[in-house]
mmCIF file of C-alpha atoms in Angstrom:
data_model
loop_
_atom_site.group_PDB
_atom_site.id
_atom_site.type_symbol
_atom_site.label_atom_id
_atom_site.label_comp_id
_atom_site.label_asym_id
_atom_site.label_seq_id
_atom_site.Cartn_x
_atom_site.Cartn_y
_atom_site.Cartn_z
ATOM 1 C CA UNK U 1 104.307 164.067 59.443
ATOM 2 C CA UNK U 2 106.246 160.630 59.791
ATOM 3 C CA UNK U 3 104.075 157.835 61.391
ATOM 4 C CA UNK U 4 105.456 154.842 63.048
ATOM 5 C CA UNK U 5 104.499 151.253 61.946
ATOM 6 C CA UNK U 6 103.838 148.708 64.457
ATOM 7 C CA UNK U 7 105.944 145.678 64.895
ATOM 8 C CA UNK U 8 102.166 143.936 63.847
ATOM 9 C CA UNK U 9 102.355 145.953 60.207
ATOM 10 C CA UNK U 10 105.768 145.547 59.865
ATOM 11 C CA UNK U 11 105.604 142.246 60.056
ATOM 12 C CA UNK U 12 102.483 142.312 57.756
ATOM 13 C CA UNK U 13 104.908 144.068 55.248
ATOM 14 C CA UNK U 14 107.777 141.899 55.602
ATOM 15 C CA UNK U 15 105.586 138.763 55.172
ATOM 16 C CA UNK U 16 106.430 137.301 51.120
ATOM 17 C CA UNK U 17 102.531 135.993 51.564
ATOM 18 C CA UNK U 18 101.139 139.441 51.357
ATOM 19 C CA UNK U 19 100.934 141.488 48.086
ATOM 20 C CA UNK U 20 102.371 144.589 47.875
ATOM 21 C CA UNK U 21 101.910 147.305 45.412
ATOM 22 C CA UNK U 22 103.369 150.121 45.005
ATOM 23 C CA UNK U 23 101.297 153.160 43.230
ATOM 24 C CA UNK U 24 103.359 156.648 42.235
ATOM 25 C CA UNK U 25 102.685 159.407 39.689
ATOM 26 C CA UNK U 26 103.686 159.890 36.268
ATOM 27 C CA UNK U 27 104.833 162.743 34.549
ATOM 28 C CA UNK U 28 101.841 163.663 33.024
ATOM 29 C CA UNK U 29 99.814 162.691 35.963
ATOM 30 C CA UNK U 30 98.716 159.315 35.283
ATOM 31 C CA UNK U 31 98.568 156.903 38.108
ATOM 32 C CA UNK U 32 101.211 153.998 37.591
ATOM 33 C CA UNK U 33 100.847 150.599 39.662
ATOM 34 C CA UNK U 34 103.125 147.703 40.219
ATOM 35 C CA UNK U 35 103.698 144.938 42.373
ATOM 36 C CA UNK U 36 106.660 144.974 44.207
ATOM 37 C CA UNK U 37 108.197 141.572 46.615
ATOM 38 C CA UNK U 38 111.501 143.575 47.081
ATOM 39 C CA UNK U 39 109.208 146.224 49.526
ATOM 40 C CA UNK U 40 109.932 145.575 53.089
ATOM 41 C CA UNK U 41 110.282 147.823 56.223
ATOM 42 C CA UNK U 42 113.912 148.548 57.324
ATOM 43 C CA UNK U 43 115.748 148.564 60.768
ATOM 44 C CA UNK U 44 115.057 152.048 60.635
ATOM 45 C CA UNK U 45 111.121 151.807 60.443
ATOM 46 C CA UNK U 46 111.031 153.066 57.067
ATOM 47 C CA UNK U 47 109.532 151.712 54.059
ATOM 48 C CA UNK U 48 112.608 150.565 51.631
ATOM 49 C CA UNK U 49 111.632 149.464 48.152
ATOM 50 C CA UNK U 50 114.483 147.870 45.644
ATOM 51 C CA UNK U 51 114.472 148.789 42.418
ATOM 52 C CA UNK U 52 116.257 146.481 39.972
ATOM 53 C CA UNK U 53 115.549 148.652 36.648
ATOM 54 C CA UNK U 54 117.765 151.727 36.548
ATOM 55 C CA UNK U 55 115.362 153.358 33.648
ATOM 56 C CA UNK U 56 111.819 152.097 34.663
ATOM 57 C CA UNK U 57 108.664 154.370 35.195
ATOM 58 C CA UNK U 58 109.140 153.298 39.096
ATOM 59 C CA UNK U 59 112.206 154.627 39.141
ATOM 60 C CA UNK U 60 111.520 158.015 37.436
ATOM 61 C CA UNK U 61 108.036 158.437 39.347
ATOM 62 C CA UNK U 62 110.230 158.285 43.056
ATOM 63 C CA UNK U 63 112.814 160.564 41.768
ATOM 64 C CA UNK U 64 109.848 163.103 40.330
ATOM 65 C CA UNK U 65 108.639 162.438 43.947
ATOM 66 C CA UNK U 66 111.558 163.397 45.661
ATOM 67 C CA UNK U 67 112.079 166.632 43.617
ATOM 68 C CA UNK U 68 108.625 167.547 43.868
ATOM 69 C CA UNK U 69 107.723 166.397 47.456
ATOM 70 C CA UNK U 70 104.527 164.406 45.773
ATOM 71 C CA UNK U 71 103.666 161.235 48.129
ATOM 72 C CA UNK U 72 103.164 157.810 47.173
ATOM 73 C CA UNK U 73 100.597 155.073 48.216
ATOM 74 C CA UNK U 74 101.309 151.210 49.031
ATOM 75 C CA UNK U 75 98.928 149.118 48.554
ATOM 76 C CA UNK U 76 98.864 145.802 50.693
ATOM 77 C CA UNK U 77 96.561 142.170 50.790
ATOM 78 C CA UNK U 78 97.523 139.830 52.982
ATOM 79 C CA UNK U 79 96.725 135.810 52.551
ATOM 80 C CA UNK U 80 93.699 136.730 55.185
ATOM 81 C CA UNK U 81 92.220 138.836 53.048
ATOM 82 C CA UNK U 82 93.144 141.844 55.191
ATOM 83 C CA UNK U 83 94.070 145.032 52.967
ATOM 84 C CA UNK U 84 95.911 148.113 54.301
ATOM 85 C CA UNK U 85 97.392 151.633 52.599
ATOM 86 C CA UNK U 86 100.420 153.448 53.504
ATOM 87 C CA UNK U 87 100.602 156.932 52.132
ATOM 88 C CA UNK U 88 104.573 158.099 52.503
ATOM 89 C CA UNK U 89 107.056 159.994 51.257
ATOM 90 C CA UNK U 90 110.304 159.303 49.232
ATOM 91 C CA UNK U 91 112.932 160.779 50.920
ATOM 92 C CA UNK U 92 116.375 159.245 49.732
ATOM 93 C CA UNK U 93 117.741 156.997 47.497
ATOM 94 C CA UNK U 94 120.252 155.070 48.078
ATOM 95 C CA UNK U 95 122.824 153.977 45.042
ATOM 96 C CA UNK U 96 125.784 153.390 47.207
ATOM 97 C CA UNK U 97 127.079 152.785 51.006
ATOM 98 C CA UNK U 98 126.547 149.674 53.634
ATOM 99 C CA UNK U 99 122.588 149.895 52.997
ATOM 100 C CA UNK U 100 122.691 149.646 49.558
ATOM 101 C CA UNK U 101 125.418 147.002 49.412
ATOM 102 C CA UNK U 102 123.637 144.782 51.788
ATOM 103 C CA UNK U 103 120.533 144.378 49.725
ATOM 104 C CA UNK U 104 122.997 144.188 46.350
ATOM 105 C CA UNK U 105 124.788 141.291 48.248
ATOM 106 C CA UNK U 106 121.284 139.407 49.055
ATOM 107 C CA UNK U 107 119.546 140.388 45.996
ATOM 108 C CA UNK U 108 122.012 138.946 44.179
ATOM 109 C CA UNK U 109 121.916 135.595 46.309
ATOM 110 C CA UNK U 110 118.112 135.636 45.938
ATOM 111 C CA UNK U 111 117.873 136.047 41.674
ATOM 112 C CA UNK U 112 121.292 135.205 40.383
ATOM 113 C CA UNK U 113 122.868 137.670 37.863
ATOM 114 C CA UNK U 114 120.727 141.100 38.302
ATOM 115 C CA UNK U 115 121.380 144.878 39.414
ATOM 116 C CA UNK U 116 120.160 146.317 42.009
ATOM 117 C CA UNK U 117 119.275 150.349 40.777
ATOM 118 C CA UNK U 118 118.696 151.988 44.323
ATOM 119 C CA UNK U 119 117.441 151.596 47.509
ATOM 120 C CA UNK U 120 114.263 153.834 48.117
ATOM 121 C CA UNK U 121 113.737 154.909 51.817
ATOM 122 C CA UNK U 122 109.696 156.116 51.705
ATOM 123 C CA UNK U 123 108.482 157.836 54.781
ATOM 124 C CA UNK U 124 105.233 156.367 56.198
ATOM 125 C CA UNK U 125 102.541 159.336 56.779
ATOM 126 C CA UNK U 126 99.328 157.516 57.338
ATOM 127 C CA UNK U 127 98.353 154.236 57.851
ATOM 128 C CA UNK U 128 94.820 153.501 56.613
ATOM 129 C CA UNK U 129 92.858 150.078 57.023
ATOM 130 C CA UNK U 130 91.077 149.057 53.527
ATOM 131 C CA UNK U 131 89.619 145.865 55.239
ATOM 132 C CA UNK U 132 85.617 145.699 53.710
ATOM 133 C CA UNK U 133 84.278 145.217 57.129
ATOM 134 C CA UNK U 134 86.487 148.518 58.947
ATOM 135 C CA UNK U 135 84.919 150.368 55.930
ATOM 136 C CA UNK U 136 81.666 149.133 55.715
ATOM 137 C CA UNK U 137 81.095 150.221 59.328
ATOM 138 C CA UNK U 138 82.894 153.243 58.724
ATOM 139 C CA UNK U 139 80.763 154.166 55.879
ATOM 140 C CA UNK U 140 77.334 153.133 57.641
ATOM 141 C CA UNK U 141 78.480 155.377 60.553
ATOM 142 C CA UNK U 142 79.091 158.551 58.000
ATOM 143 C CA UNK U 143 76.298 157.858 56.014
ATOM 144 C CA UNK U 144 73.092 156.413 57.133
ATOM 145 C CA UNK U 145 70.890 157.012 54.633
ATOM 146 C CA UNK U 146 73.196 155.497 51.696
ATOM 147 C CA UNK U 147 70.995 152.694 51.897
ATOM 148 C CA UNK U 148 69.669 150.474 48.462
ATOM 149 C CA UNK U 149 65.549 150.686 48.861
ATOM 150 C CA UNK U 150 65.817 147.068 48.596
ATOM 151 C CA UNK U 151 67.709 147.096 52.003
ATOM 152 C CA UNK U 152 64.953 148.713 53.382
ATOM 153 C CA UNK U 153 61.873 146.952 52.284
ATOM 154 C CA UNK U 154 63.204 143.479 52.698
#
């Protein structure tokens, strides 16, 4: 089920300050990680991610996700040090039509002589706050007793 981003996180997204990585599945399984600037969320509250290379592993991962309804994760750091995941779903590509000629127009603008492959739209399921502090007190409250003895006798 589709979650909505706040204006807060989308603007966290949009900001070229914060990292962004983008983390699909191989064919045989194997994770496969890359930063990507070009990820932003669209008018339509949707993740969209630009990919330049028609034949990289990025590109064949998202189509393998589409056919086979596997999700993706996005990992992001911001200048603050805060760190959030998005878990989503690819669920179109675009390779032609206003959308995908508007980011071809200012891609082009941006780098000069390049392609633009397709336009991914990915689906945002869950939202999930990787800051150390939200997990250190989430793990404390799950888990007591994980607790080094030298914690405890200090």
């Amino acid at each position: 089920m589709s979650v909505r981003l706040t204006s807060e996180l989308a603007d966290f997204v949009n900001d070229k300050s914060t990292t962004k990585i983008l983390a699909t599945v191989n064919g045989d399984g194997s994770p496969h990680a890359v930063v990507k600037h070009s990820l932003h969320v669209g008018d339509d509250g949707n993740i969209h991610v630009l990919e330049l290379l028609e034949s990289s592993n990025t590109n064949r991962n998202l189509v393998r996700s589409i056919w086979f309804g596997s999700k993706v994760a996005i990992a992001l750091l911001g200048k603050d040090g805060r760190s959030i995941q998005i878990k989503g779903q690819p669920v179109k590509n675009h390779i032609t039509g206003p959308l995908f000629q508007a980011h071809y127009q200012r891609i082009r603008e941006q780098l000069g002589d390049v392609d633009l492959s397709s336009v991914w739209v990915i689906e945002p399921h869950e939202v999930i706050d990787q800051s150390f502090a939200k997990r250190k007190a989430e793990e404390e409250a799950k888990h007591p007793f994980f607790t080094h003895l030298d914690r405890l006798a200090g």
